[in-house]
Coordinates of C-alpha atoms and ligand atoms in Angstrom, one line a residue:
X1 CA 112.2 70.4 159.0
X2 CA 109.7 72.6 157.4
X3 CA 112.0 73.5 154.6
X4 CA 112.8 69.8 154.5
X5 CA 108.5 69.1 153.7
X6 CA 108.5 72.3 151.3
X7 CA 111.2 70.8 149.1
X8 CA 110.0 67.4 149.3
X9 CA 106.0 68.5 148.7
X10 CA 107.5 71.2 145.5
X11 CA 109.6 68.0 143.9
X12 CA 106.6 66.0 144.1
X13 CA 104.6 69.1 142.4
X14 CA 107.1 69.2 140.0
X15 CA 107.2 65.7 138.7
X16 CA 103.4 66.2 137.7
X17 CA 104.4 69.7 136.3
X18 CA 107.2 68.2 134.0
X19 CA 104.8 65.7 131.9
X20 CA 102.4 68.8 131.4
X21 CA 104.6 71.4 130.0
X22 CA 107.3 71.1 127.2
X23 CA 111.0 70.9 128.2
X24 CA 111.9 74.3 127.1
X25 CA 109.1 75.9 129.6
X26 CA 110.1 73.5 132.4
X27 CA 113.4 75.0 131.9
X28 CA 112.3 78.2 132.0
X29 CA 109.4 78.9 134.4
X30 CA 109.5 75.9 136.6
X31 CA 113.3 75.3 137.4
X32 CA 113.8 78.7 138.8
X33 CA 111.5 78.4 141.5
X34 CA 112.5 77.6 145.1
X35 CA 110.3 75.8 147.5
X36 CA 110.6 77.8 150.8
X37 CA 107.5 77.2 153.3
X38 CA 105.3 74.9 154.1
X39 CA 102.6 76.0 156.8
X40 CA 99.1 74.0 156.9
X41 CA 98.2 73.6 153.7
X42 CA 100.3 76.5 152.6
X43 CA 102.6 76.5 150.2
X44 CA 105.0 79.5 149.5
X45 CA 107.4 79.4 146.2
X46 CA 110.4 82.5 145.6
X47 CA 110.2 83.5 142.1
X48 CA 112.7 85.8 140.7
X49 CA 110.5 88.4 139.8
X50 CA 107.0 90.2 139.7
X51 CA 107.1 89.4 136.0
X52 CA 108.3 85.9 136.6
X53 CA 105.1 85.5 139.0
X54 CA 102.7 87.3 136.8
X55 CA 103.4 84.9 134.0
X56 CA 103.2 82.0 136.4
X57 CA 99.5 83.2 137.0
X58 CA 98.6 83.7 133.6
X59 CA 100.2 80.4 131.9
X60 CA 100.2 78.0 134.2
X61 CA 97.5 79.3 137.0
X62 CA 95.0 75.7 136.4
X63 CA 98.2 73.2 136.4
X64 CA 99.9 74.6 139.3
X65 CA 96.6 74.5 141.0
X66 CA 95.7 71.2 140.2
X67 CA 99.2 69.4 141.0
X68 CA 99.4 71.1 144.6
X69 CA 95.7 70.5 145.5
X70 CA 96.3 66.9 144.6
X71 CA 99.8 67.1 146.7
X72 CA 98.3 69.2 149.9
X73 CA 94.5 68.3 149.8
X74 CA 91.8 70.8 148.5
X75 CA 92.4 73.7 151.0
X76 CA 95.7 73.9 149.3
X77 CA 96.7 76.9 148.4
X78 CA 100.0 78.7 147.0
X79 CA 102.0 82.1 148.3
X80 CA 104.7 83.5 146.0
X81 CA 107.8 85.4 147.5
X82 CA 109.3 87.7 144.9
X83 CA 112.8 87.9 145.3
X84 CA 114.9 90.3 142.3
X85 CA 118.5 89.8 143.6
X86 CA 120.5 87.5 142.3
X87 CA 118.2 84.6 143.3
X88 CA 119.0 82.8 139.9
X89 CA 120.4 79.8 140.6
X90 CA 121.4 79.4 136.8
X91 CA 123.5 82.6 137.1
X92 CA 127.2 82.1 138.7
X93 CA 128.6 83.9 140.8
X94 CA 131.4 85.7 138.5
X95 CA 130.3 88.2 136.6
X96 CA 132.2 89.3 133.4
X97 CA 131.5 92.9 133.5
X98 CA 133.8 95.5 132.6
X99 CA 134.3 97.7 135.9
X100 CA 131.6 95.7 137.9
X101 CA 134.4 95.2 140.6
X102 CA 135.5 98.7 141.2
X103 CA 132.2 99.7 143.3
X104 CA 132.4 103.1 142.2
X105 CA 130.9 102.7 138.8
X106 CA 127.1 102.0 139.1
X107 CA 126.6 102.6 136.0
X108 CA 128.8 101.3 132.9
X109 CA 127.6 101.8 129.6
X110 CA 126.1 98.1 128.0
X111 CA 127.0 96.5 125.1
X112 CA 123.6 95.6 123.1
X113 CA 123.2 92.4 123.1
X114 CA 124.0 92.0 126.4
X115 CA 122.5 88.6 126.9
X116 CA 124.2 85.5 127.8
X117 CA 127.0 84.5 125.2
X118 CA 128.2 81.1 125.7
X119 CA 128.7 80.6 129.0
X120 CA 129.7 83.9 129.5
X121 CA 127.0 86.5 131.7
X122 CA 126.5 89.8 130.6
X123 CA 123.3 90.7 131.7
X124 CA 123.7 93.8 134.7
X125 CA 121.2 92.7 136.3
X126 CA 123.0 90.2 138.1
X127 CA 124.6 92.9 140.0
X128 CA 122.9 92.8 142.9
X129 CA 121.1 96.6 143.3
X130 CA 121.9 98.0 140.2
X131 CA 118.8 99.8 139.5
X132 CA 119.8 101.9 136.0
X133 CA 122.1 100.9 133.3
X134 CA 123.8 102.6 130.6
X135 CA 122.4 101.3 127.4
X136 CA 123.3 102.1 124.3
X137 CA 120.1 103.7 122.6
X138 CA 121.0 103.0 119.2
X139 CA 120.6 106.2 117.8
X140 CA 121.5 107.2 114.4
X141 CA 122.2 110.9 115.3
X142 CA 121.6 111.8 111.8
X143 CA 117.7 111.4 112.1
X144 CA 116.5 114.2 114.1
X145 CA 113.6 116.5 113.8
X146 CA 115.7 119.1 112.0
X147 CA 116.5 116.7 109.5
X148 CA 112.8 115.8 109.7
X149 CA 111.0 118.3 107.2
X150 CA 107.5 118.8 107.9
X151 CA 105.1 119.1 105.8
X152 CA 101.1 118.5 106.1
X153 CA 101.7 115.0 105.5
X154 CA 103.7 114.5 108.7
X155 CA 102.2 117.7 110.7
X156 CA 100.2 115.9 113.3
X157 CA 102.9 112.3 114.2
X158 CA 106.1 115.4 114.3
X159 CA 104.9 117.6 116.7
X160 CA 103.4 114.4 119.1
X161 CA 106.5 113.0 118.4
X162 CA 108.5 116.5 119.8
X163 CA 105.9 117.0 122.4
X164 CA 106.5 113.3 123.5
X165 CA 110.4 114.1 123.6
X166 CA 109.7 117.0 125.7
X167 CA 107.7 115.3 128.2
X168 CA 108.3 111.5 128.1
X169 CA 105.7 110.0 129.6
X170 CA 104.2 113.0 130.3
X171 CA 101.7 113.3 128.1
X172 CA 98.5 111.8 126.4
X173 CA 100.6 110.4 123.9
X174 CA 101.6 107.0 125.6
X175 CA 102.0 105.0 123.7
X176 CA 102.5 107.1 120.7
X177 CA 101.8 104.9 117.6
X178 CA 103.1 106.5 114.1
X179 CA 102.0 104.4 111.4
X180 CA 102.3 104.8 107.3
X181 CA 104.0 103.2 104.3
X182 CA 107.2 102.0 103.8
X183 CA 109.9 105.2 103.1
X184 CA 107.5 107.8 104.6
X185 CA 109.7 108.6 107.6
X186 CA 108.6 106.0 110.6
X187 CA 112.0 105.0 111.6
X188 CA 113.2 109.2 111.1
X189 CA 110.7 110.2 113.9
X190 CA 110.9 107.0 116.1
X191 CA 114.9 108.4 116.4
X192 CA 114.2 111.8 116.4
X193 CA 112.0 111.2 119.6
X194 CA 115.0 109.0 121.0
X195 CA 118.0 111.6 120.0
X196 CA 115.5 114.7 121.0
X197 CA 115.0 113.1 124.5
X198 CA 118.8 112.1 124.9
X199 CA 119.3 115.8 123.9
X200 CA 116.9 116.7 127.0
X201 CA 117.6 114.1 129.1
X202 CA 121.0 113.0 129.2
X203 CA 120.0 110.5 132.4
X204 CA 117.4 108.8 131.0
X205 CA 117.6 105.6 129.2
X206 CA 116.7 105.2 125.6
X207 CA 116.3 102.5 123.2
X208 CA 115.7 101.9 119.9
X209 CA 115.0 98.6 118.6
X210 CA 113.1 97.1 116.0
X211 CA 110.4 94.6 115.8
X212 CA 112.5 91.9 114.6
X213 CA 115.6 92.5 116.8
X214 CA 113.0 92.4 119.5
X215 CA 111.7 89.2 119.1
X216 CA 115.1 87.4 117.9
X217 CA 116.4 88.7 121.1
X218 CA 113.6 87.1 123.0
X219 CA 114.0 84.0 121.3
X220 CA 117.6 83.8 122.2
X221 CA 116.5 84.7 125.8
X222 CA 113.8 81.7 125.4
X223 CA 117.1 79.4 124.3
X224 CA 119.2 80.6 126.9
X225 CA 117.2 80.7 129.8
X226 CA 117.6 84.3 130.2
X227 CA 113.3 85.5 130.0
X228 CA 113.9 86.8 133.1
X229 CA 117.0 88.6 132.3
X230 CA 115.4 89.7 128.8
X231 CA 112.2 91.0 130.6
X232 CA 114.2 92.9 133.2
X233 CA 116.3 94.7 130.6
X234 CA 113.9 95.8 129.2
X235 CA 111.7 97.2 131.8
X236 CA 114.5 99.3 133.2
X237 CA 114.0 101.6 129.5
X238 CA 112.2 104.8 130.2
X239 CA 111.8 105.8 126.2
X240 CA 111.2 102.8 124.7
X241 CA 111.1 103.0 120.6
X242 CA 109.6 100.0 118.9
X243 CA 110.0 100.3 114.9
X244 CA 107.6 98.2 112.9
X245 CA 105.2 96.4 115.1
X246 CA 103.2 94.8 112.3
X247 CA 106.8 92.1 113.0
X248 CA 104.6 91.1 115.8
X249 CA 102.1 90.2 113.7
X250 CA 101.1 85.9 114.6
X251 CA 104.0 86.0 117.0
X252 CA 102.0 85.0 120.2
X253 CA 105.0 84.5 122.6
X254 CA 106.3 88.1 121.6
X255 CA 103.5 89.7 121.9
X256 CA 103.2 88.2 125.1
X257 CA 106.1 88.6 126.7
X258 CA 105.7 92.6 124.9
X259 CA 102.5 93.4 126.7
X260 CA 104.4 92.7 129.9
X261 CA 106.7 95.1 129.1
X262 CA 104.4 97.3 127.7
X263 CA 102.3 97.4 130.8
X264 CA 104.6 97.5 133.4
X265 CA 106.8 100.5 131.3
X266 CA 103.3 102.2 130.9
X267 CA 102.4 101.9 134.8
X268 CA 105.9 103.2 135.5
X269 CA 105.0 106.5 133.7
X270 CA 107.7 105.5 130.9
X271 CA 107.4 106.5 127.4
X272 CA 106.4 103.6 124.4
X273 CA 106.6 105.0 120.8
X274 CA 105.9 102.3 118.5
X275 CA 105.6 102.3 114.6
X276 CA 103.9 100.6 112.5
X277 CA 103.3 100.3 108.5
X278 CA 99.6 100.4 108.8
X279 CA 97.0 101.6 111.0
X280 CA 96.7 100.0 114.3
X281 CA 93.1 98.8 113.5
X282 CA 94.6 96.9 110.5
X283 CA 97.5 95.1 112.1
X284 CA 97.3 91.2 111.5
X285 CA 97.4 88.6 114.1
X286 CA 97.7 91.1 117.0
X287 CA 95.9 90.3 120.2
X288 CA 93.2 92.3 120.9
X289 CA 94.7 93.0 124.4
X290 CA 97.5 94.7 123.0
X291 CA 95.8 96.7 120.2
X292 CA 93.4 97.9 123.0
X293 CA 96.7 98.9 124.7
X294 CA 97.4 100.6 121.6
X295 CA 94.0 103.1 121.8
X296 CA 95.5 104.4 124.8
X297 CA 97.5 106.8 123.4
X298 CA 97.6 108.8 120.0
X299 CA 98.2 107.6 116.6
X300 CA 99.4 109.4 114.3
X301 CA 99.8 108.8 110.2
X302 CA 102.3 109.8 108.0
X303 CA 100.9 110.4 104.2
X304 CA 103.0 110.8 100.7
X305 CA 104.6 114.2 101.0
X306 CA 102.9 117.1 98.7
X307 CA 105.3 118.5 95.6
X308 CA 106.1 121.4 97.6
X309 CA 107.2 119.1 100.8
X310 CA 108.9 116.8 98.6
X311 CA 111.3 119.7 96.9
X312 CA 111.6 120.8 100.6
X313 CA 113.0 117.0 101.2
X314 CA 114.9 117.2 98.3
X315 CA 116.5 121.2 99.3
X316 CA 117.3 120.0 102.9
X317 CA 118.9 116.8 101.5
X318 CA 121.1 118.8 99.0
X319 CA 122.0 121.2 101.6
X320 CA 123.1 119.0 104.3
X321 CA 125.4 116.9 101.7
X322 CA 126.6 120.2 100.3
X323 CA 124.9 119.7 96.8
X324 CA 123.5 122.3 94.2
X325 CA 121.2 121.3 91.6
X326 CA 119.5 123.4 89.2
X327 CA 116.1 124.5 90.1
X328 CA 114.5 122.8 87.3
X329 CA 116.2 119.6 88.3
X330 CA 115.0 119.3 91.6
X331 CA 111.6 120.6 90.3
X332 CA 111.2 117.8 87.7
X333 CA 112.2 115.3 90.5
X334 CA 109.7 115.7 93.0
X335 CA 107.0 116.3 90.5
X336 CA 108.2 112.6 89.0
X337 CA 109.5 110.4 92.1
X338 CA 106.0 110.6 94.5
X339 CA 105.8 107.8 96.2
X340 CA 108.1 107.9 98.8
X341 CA 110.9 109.7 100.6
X342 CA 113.4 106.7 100.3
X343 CA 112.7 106.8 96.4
X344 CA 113.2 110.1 96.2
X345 CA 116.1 110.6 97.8
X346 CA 117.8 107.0 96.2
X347 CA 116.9 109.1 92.8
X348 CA 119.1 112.3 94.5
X349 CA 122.3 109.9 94.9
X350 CA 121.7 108.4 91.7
X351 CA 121.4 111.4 89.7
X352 CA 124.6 112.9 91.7
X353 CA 126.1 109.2 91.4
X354 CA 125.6 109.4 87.6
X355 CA 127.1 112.7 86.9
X356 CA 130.5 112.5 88.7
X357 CA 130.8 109.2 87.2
X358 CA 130.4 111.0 83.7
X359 CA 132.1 113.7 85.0
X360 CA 129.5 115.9 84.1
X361 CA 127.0 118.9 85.6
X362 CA 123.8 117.5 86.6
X363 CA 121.2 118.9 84.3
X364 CA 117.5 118.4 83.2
X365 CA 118.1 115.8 80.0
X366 CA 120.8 114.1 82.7
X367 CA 117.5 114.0 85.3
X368 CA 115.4 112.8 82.8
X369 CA 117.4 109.9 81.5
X370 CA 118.1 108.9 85.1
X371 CA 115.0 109.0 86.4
X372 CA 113.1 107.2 83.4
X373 CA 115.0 104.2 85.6
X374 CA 113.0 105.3 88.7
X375 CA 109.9 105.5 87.2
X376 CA 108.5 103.1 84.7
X377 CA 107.9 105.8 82.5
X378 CA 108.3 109.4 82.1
X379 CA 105.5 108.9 79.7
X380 CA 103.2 107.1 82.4
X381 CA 100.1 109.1 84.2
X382 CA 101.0 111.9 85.0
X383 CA 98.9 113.6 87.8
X384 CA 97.1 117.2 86.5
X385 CA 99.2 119.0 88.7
X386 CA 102.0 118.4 86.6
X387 CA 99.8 118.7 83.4
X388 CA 98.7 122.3 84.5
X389 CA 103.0 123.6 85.2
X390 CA 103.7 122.7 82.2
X391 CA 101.1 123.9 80.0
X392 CA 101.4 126.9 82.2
X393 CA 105.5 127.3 82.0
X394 CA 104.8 126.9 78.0
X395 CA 102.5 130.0 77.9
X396 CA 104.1 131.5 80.4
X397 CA 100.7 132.3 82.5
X398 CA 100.3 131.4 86.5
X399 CA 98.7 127.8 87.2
X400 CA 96.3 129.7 89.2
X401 CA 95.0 131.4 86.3
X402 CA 93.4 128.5 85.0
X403 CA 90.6 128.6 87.4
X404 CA 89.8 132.0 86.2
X405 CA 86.7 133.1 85.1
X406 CA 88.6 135.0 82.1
X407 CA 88.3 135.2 78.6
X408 CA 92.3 136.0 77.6
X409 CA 93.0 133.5 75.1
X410 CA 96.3 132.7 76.3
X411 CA 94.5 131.2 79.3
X412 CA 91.3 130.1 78.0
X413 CA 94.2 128.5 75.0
X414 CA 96.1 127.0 78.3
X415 CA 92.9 125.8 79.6
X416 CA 91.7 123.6 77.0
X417 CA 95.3 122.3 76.4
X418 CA 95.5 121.2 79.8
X419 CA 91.8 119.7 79.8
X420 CA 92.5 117.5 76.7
X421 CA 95.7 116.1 78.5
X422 CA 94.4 115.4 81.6
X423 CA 91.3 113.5 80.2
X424 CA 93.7 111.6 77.6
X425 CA 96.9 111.0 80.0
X426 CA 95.4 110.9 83.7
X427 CA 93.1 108.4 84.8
X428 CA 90.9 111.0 86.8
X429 CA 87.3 111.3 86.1
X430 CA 86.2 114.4 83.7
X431 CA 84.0 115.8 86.8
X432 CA 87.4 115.5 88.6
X433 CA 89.4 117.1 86.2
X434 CA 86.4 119.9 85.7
X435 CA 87.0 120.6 89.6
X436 CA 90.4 121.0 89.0
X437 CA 89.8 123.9 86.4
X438 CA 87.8 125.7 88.2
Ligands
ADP1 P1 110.1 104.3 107.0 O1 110.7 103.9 108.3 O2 108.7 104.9 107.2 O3 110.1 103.2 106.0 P2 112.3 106.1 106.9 O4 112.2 106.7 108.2 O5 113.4 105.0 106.8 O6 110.9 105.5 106.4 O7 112.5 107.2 105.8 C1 113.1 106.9 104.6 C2 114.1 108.0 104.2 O8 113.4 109.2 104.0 C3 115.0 108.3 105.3 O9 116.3 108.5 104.8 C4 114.5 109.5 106.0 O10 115.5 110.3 106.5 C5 113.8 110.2 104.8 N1 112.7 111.0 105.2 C6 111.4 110.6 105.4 N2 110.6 111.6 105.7 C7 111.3 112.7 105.7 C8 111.1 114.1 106.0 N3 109.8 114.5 106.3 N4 112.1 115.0 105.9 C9 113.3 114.5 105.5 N5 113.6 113.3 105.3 C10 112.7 112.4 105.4
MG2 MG1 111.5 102.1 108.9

C-alpha cells in the first residue's frame, strides 16, 4: 500500500522533474532512482550510490525540493537510501566477464576501457561485493626513476615523487602536482611513481591515465549511462596518476565529476599525482574549488635541464640503447639542443638514424649538419656558457680561469675574446655578461 503511494507520489515528482532537466540528465540521475517509502510527509528514494546522492544534492537540491514540497505539502521532506549492489536497474542480469562465474576468482585483471560496449557489460562492479579489481595501470615500464636522471632542475618533484611511491598516501604530498613545459619529464615521473609503487606494492591498484582519456571516458559514461559505473571505477584506484590537467581546463562537467573522485580518493587516504604544463595558479578555467584542492599537497616544477644534466640525459640514453658517441658529440649536443628532453633525445635518434643510414661513424661535422635541422641555426645566440668553452678549449686554459684576477695574457687574451662575443652574439646585457667574467 505504502509502496503503492511512494511510486505513485515519485512518478508524479518525476513528470515535473522531466520538463526541468535535459533528456540526457533525466536519463542519468533521475531514472535510476527508486521510490521506496512513504511515511507522513516523508519521502525516502534508493540511489545507487553515495556519489550518486551527493550529486543529487549538489545539482538538483532546489528542483527536487520544489516538485516534492508541491507533491507532499511544505513539511515535505526527502530521505535517501544508498544502495551499491547491483541496484541498477539498467544493468542485466548476465554479466560478460571472463571468470566471473567460477567464484574463486575475486579478482580478474580488467581490460581498460571496461565500460559498457554495445550492449555488452563490462564494468566489475556489477558483481555484487567485489570490493578490488585488477586494473591494468598502464604503465610504460620503461619510465622509472632510474631512467629518470636527476638533476637540479627536477631535484625537488623526483624525490616527492619517490617519497610518494614509498608511502602512497602517506605523506604531505597528496595530491602531488608536478608541473613544467612540454618534454621536461611530467609523464616520466607521473610513471615512475606508478611503476615504483607497483614495485612496492604489488596489491594495490594503480592507474595512469591522461587528462583527455579521462574525460572522453566520462563522456562515453555520460552517453552510456554508465556515471555511476565510471565514478565507481574510479574510486576503487588507490594511486591515481592524472597526466596533463590543464585538459580540464573549461571542462565544467569533468571537473566536476573529478572533484568527486578527487575527494572521496583523498578522504580514503589514496594517493592523487597529477601533472600539469603550468603552475597550478596559472591553470585556465579551473574551478576554484578544485585548485584549492590542489594547495593541499605539494607542487613541484620541473625546469630546463643544466648542460651537465642534459649530457647526463644524453649518457644514460646512449647507455641503455647500447650506443657510443664520441665525447665531443654528445658535448656539442647538449650545449646546442636546450630546450627540452624530448628534443634532445629526437636529435640522439636522428643523429644515430642518419649515420647507419650513411653507413657511417657518427662524428662532430655529422652532429653539426644534423643538428643545424634541430636548431634554426648553429649560428643563432648562443648562450656565454658556450662562448666561454670554446674560447677556452681554443687556448687551452680552464673556463674557470676567466674569472681570475690574473694578468697571464693567455687568459686576460681569452677574456676579452670571449667579452666581444658575448656582447656581439648573445642578447645578455654587458652588466650581465660583466657578472659572468668575474
Ligand atoms: P612531458 O610529459 O613533460 O612533456 P616526458 O615525460 O614525455 O615530458 O619526457 C620527454 C622525454 O624526455 C621522455 O622520453 C623522457 O623519458 C625524457 N626525459 C625527461 N626528463 C628526463 C630525465 N630527467 N632523465 C631522463 N630522461 C628524461
Ligand atoms: Mg607528458
Amino acid at each position: 500500500m505504502k509502496e503503492k503511494s511512494a511510486n505513485s507520489v515519485w512518478n508524479n515528482c518525476l513528470e515535473i522533474i522531466k520538463d526541468n532537466v535535459s533528456a540526457q540528465s533525466f536519463k542519468t540521475w533521475f531514472e535510476p532512482i527508486r521510490p521506496v517509502e512513504l511515511e507522513e510527509s516523508v519521502l525516502t528514494i534508493q540511489v545507487p550510490s553515495q556519489f550518486f546522492y551527493e550529486w543529487l544534492e549538489e545539482h538538483y537540491v532546489a528542483l527536487l525540493r520544489k516538485t516534492i514540497k508541491r507533491e507532499l505539502g511544505n513539511s515535505a521532506r526527502l530521505e535517501y537510501r544508498i544502495v551499491v549492489e547491483n541496484s541498477n536497474a539498467n544493468v542485466p542480469s548476465t554479466v560478460d566477464y571472463p571468470n566471473q562465474n567460477s567464484g574463486n576468482n575475486q579478482n580478474p585483471e580488467v581490460g581498460f576501457p571496461y565500460f559498457l560496449s554495445g550492449n555488452q557489460i563490462k564494468n566489475p562492479f556489477v558483481i555484487p561485493g567485489l570490493k578490488k579489481i585488477n586494473v591494468d595501470p598502464q604503465l610504460n615500464s620503461n619510465y622509472n626513476f632510474d631512467s629518470l636522471v636527476e638533476g637540479d632542475c627536477n631535484r625537488l618533484a623526483r624525490s616527492a615523487g619517490y617519497a610518494v611511491a614509498q608511502k602512497p598516501g602517506g605523506t604531505a604530498f597528496n595530491p602531488l602536482v608536478i608541473y613544467g613545459g612540454v618534454g621536461l619529464g611530467k609523464t616520466h615521473l607521473a610513471q615512475a611513481i606508478g611503476n615504483e609503487v607497483k614495485a612496492n606494492f604489488p596489491n594495490k591498484t594503480v592507474l595512469y591515465v591522461s587528462s583527455e582519456k579521462f574525460t572522453n571516458q566520462f563522456f562515453d559514461a555520460v552517453k552510456n549511462n554508465s556515471v555511476n559505473d565510471f565514478v565507481h571505477f574510479y574510486q576503487l584506484i588507490d594511486v591515481l596518476l592524472v597526466d596533463d590537467i590543464q585538459f580540464f581546463g573549461n571542462k565544467e562537467k569533468t571537473q566536476d565529476i573529478f572533484f568527486h573522485i578527487f575527494n572521496h580518493l583523498h578522504q580514503n587516504g589514496k594517493q592523487l599525482v597529477l601533472t600539469t604544463d603550468r603552475p597550478p595558479r596559472d591553470l585556465e578555467g579551473m574551478e576554484e574549488r578544485l585548485l584549492s584542492r590542489f594547495k593541499w599537497g605539494l607542487s613541484a616544477d620541473l625546469q630546463v635541464p643544466d648542460f651537465e644534466t642534459r649530457i647526463a640525459i644524453l649518457e644514460k640514453k646512449m647507455y641503455a640503447d647500447g650506443i657510443e658517441l664520441p665525447r665531443e658529440v654528445v658535448e656539442f649536443v647538449a650545449y646546442n639542443i636546450n630546450t627540452n628532453v624530448r628534443e634532445l633525445e629526437a636529435a640522439l635518434i636522428s643523429l644515430l638514424a642518419q649515420a647507419s643510414l650513411n653507413k657511417k661513424e657518427v662524428d662532430l661535422d655529422l652532429a653539426k649538419k644534423i643538428i643545424k635541422n634541430f636548431v634554426k641555426s648553429i649560428s643563432r645566440e648562443v648562450s656565454i656558457d658556450y662562448i666561454q668553452k670554446t674560447v677556452c678549449d681554443y687556448f687551452t686554459v680552464p673556463v674557470d680561469m676567466l674569472r681570475e684576477k690574473t694578468r697571464k695574457r693567455m687568459i686576460v687574451q681569452a677574456r676579452q675574446l670571449s667579452m666581444f662575443l658575448a656582447k656581439n652574439y648573445t642578447k645578455n646585457s654587458l652588466k650581465f655578461i660583466g657578472k659572468n667574467f668575474g
